[in-house]
């Protein structure tokens, strides 16, 4: 009976610690080992707002560690985790400092203050710039407990996501980039459309004739995606769109 009680207590302890999850501001989940790609190094286009959710009945203390970096010295960034912001990252450092942590209330979430963006083009320009972050929980003695989420923020200068001006000046006309159920566009040529997530993973693909087209995206979760067009003669165009 005693062994059964110890086992039950251990299982309860494991479950009770597994309560922290992350997402972007638009609700897109940030999962363990995700790579989040951005192709522009500035605050407007490279902004990653980070939401931290706590599903437990007690408040949790959260910190973020810079696990590693690639092709950067850690300068020309902004990393904010309540109550601090830093403009330089150091590998191995956790934020906030040893005496502080982000407090996420029971069955609640943080505010919209916590974020990261990169303005560093890289030591070698034209090559990916990576920042690996680990969000984790600590107890009142600053000892790590519970689950954690590790992800990579990547500035990928070779990721093509041109703006709508390029699309509207091409053989493809996209009606809107904020849609609830249908992507509508017209093409002067036969075209292949691929829908990708922001990590570049293909979700669906369509081979379409020239003319007006409507593609059903109602089953996609709300969030930001990429539509990638390739015409029959090899013209390639990509654009982000919001499924709401």
Tab-separated table of C-alpha atoms in Angstrom:
chain	number	residue	atom	x	y	z
A	1	UNK	CA	0.000	0.000	0.000
A	2	UNK	CA	2.843	2.338	0.853
A	3	UNK	CA	4.550	1.658	-2.484
A	4	UNK	CA	1.276	2.392	-4.273
A	5	UNK	CA	0.968	5.693	-2.431
A	6	UNK	CA	4.544	6.671	-3.332
A	7	UNK	CA	3.930	5.809	-6.993
A	8	UNK	CA	0.668	7.758	-7.045
A	9	UNK	CA	2.352	10.755	-5.411
A	10	UNK	CA	5.191	10.625	-7.961
A	11	UNK	CA	2.761	10.509	-10.868
A	12	UNK	CA	0.788	13.414	-9.391
A	13	UNK	CA	3.991	15.443	-9.006
A	14	UNK	CA	4.967	14.868	-12.644
A	15	UNK	CA	1.537	15.871	-13.902
A	16	UNK	CA	1.339	18.912	-11.645
A	17	UNK	CA	4.611	20.271	-13.065
A	18	UNK	CA	3.581	19.847	-16.727
A	19	UNK	CA	1.545	23.009	-17.097
A	20	UNK	CA	3.529	25.597	-19.089
A	21	UNK	CA	2.881	26.163	-22.812
A	22	UNK	CA	3.959	28.880	-25.254
A	23	UNK	CA	2.461	30.539	-28.300
A	24	UNK	CA	2.916	33.564	-30.530
A	25	UNK	CA	0.652	36.569	-30.031
A	26	UNK	CA	-1.666	35.324	-32.788
A	27	UNK	CA	-2.180	32.042	-30.919
A	28	UNK	CA	0.124	29.866	-33.042
A	29	UNK	CA	1.675	27.301	-30.653
A	30	UNK	CA	5.422	27.352	-30.048
A	31	UNK	CA	6.345	23.708	-29.517
A	32	UNK	CA	9.510	22.157	-28.158
A	33	UNK	CA	12.245	22.141	-30.858
A	34	UNK	CA	10.327	24.451	-33.221
A	35	UNK	CA	12.292	26.665	-35.633
A	36	UNK	CA	10.639	30.054	-36.192
A	37	UNK	CA	11.776	31.679	-39.439
A	38	UNK	CA	11.924	35.400	-40.220
A	39	UNK	CA	13.403	36.862	-43.404
A	40	UNK	CA	13.689	40.518	-42.344
A	41	UNK	CA	15.945	41.763	-39.548
A	42	UNK	CA	13.989	44.580	-37.953
A	43	UNK	CA	11.424	45.162	-35.228
A	44	UNK	CA	8.358	45.402	-37.450
A	45	UNK	CA	8.795	42.236	-39.517
A	46	UNK	CA	10.942	40.207	-37.134
A	47	UNK	CA	8.899	40.756	-33.975
A	48	UNK	CA	8.096	37.610	-31.975
A	49	UNK	CA	5.600	38.236	-29.191
A	50	UNK	CA	5.730	35.369	-26.679
A	51	UNK	CA	2.693	34.230	-24.709
A	52	UNK	CA	3.235	31.956	-21.693
A	53	UNK	CA	0.243	29.952	-20.434
A	54	UNK	CA	-0.143	28.293	-17.045
A	55	UNK	CA	-2.877	25.649	-16.750
A	56	UNK	CA	-2.143	24.749	-13.120
A	57	UNK	CA	-3.989	25.935	-10.017
A	58	UNK	CA	-0.869	27.701	-8.701
A	59	UNK	CA	1.206	30.575	-10.060
A	60	UNK	CA	4.501	29.650	-11.737
A	61	UNK	CA	7.850	31.439	-12.016
A	62	UNK	CA	9.321	31.391	-15.536
A	63	UNK	CA	12.755	32.234	-16.918
A	64	UNK	CA	14.320	32.104	-20.378
A	65	UNK	CA	17.873	30.961	-21.118
A	66	UNK	CA	19.890	31.789	-24.217
A	67	UNK	CA	21.087	28.236	-24.930
A	68	UNK	CA	23.139	28.986	-28.051
A	69	UNK	CA	23.625	31.373	-30.963
A	70	UNK	CA	24.960	30.977	-34.500
A	71	UNK	CA	26.477	33.582	-36.846
A	72	UNK	CA	25.972	36.403	-34.345
A	73	UNK	CA	27.617	37.993	-31.331
A	74	UNK	CA	24.241	38.566	-29.675
A	75	UNK	CA	24.170	42.308	-30.338
A	76	UNK	CA	21.473	44.368	-32.078
A	77	UNK	CA	18.572	42.467	-30.569
A	78	UNK	CA	15.824	43.174	-28.087
A	79	UNK	CA	14.734	40.488	-25.650
A	80	UNK	CA	12.126	41.447	-23.075
A	81	UNK	CA	10.818	39.198	-20.333
A	82	UNK	CA	8.945	40.951	-17.568
A	83	UNK	CA	10.292	43.069	-15.927
A	84	UNK	CA	13.488	43.560	-17.985
A	85	UNK	CA	14.679	44.178	-21.549
A	86	UNK	CA	18.192	43.532	-22.869
A	87	UNK	CA	19.878	44.618	-26.121
A	88	UNK	CA	22.651	42.019	-25.989
A	89	UNK	CA	22.407	38.267	-25.394
A	90	UNK	CA	25.028	36.087	-23.703
A	91	UNK	CA	25.030	32.319	-24.228
A	92	UNK	CA	24.279	30.539	-20.955
A	93	UNK	CA	22.607	33.539	-19.329
A	94	UNK	CA	19.048	33.317	-18.035
A	95	UNK	CA	16.638	36.232	-18.030
A	96	UNK	CA	15.471	37.927	-15.829
A	97	UNK	CA	18.362	37.873	-13.320
A	98	UNK	CA	18.823	35.418	-10.444
A	99	UNK	CA	16.597	37.448	-8.118
A	100	UNK	CA	13.744	37.901	-10.621
A	101	UNK	CA	11.394	35.769	-12.716
A	102	UNK	CA	8.280	36.134	-14.827
A	103	UNK	CA	5.267	35.307	-12.671
A	104	UNK	CA	2.389	33.679	-14.581
A	105	UNK	CA	-0.793	33.461	-12.480
A	106	UNK	CA	-2.768	30.269	-11.831
A	107	UNK	CA	-4.846	29.253	-14.854
A	108	UNK	CA	-3.608	32.413	-16.545
A	109	UNK	CA	-1.110	33.919	-18.941
A	110	UNK	CA	1.485	36.651	-19.154
A	111	UNK	CA	0.741	40.020	-20.738
A	112	UNK	CA	1.853	41.190	-24.191
A	113	UNK	CA	5.161	42.662	-22.985
A	114	UNK	CA	7.446	39.637	-23.508
A	115	UNK	CA	9.058	39.519	-26.943
A	116	UNK	CA	12.173	39.149	-29.072
A	117	UNK	CA	13.360	40.623	-32.335
A	118	UNK	CA	16.654	40.549	-34.210
A	119	UNK	CA	18.261	43.445	-36.103
A	120	UNK	CA	21.594	41.671	-36.651
A	121	UNK	CA	22.361	40.719	-40.267
A	122	UNK	CA	24.963	38.197	-39.125
A	123	UNK	CA	28.727	37.942	-38.872
A	124	UNK	CA	28.622	36.424	-42.353
A	125	UNK	CA	25.755	38.125	-44.204
A	126	UNK	CA	23.457	35.975	-46.314
A	127	UNK	CA	23.726	33.090	-43.832
A	128	UNK	CA	21.135	32.122	-41.192
A	129	UNK	CA	21.351	33.800	-37.778
A	130	UNK	CA	20.055	31.533	-35.006
A	131	UNK	CA	19.097	32.128	-31.377
A	132	UNK	CA	18.068	29.118	-29.269
A	133	UNK	CA	15.912	29.918	-26.236
A	134	UNK	CA	14.742	27.680	-23.420
A	135	UNK	CA	11.710	28.787	-21.377
A	136	UNK	CA	11.552	26.928	-18.080
A	137	UNK	CA	10.035	27.044	-14.603
A	138	UNK	CA	11.865	27.654	-11.334
A	139	UNK	CA	10.915	27.290	-7.695
A	140	UNK	CA	11.365	29.967	-5.037
A	141	UNK	CA	15.045	28.956	-4.718
A	142	UNK	CA	15.640	29.518	-8.466
A	143	UNK	CA	15.967	25.756	-9.071
A	144	UNK	CA	14.525	24.445	-12.341
A	145	UNK	CA	11.351	22.392	-12.016
A	146	UNK	CA	8.581	21.137	-14.293
A	147	UNK	CA	8.463	21.192	-18.076
A	148	UNK	CA	10.309	23.490	-20.441
A	149	UNK	CA	10.044	24.604	-24.072
A	150	UNK	CA	13.123	25.115	-26.275
A	151	UNK	CA	12.842	26.769	-29.689
A	152	UNK	CA	15.009	28.470	-32.305
A	153	UNK	CA	14.421	31.991	-33.585
A	154	UNK	CA	16.011	32.088	-37.050
A	155	UNK	CA	16.751	35.082	-39.245
A	156	UNK	CA	16.772	33.418	-42.658
A	157	UNK	CA	17.706	36.017	-45.307
A	158	UNK	CA	17.078	33.470	-48.071
A	159	UNK	CA	13.442	32.834	-47.114
A	160	UNK	CA	11.414	34.474	-49.848
A	161	UNK	CA	8.279	36.301	-48.675
A	162	UNK	CA	7.852	39.340	-50.941
A	163	UNK	CA	5.150	41.893	-50.356
A	164	UNK	CA	1.814	42.318	-52.123
A	165	UNK	CA	3.259	44.852	-54.585
A	166	UNK	CA	5.318	42.084	-56.161
A	167	UNK	CA	2.269	39.835	-56.359
A	168	UNK	CA	0.006	42.459	-57.901
A	169	UNK	CA	2.624	43.311	-60.552
A	170	UNK	CA	2.936	39.676	-61.617
A	171	UNK	CA	0.692	37.251	-63.499
A	172	UNK	CA	-1.060	36.429	-60.196
A	173	UNK	CA	-3.617	38.612	-58.448
A	174	UNK	CA	-4.503	37.798	-54.818
A	175	UNK	CA	-7.796	39.268	-53.620
A	176	UNK	CA	-6.994	39.393	-49.877
A	177	UNK	CA	-4.415	38.161	-47.366
A	178	UNK	CA	-6.791	38.171	-44.375
A	179	UNK	CA	-9.268	35.352	-44.920
A	180	UNK	CA	-11.679	33.280	-42.860
A	181	UNK	CA	-12.452	30.394	-45.226
A	182	UNK	CA	-11.276	30.915	-48.813
A	183	UNK	CA	-8.140	32.093	-50.612
A	184	UNK	CA	-9.234	33.815	-53.807
A	185	UNK	CA	-6.854	34.735	-56.628
A	186	UNK	CA	-6.529	34.823	-60.391
A	187	UNK	CA	-3.666	33.658	-62.564
A	188	UNK	CA	-2.845	34.263	-66.199
A	189	UNK	CA	-1.065	30.888	-66.318
A	190	UNK	CA	-1.482	27.383	-64.912
A	191	UNK	CA	-0.059	27.398	-61.423
A	192	UNK	CA	0.856	25.189	-58.467
A	193	UNK	CA	-0.075	26.551	-55.059
A	194	UNK	CA	1.535	25.250	-51.878
A	195	UNK	CA	0.374	26.330	-48.426
A	196	UNK	CA	3.179	26.289	-45.836
A	197	UNK	CA	3.446	27.037	-42.140
A	198	UNK	CA	5.953	29.645	-40.939
A	199	UNK	CA	8.581	26.919	-40.464
A	200	UNK	CA	8.371	26.083	-44.174
A	201	UNK	CA	6.489	22.785	-43.661
A	202	UNK	CA	4.092	22.001	-46.515
A	203	UNK	CA	0.475	21.676	-45.394
A	204	UNK	CA	-1.274	21.260	-48.748
A	205	UNK	CA	-0.666	21.539	-52.503
A	206	UNK	CA	-2.941	22.318	-55.488
A	207	UNK	CA	-2.436	22.158	-59.262
A	208	UNK	CA	-4.709	24.778	-60.820
A	209	UNK	CA	-5.597	26.018	-64.293
A	210	UNK	CA	-5.337	29.665	-65.291
A	211	UNK	CA	-8.229	31.943	-64.419
A	212	UNK	CA	-10.095	32.761	-61.207
A	213	UNK	CA	-9.531	30.328	-58.344
A	214	UNK	CA	-10.879	29.783	-54.825
A	215	UNK	CA	-9.084	27.461	-52.384
A	216	UNK	CA	-10.802	26.303	-49.212
A	217	UNK	CA	-8.675	26.992	-46.096
A	218	UNK	CA	-11.496	26.787	-43.556
A	219	UNK	CA	-9.976	23.729	-41.845
A	220	UNK	CA	-6.704	25.527	-41.051
A	221	UNK	CA	-6.193	26.694	-37.486
A	222	UNK	CA	-6.236	30.463	-37.050
A	223	UNK	CA	-2.805	31.963	-37.598
A	224	UNK	CA	-0.273	33.097	-40.213
A	225	UNK	CA	0.666	30.913	-43.201
A	226	UNK	CA	2.581	31.240	-46.467
A	227	UNK	CA	1.080	30.771	-49.935
A	228	UNK	CA	3.753	29.794	-52.465
A	229	UNK	CA	2.926	29.963	-56.185
A	230	UNK	CA	4.893	28.383	-59.042
A	231	UNK	CA	3.592	29.061	-62.564
A	232	UNK	CA	3.910	26.619	-65.441
A	233	UNK	CA	6.899	28.564	-66.809
A	234	UNK	CA	8.713	28.650	-63.451
A	235	UNK	CA	7.744	32.053	-62.035
A	236	UNK	CA	7.818	31.788	-58.212
A	237	UNK	CA	5.934	34.056	-55.813
A	238	UNK	CA	5.255	33.777	-52.098
A	239	UNK	CA	3.138	35.779	-49.662
A	240	UNK	CA	2.049	35.481	-46.054
A	241	UNK	CA	-1.666	35.335	-45.275
A	242	UNK	CA	-3.720	35.374	-42.095
A	243	UNK	CA	-6.360	32.713	-41.463
A	244	UNK	CA	-8.815	34.145	-38.950
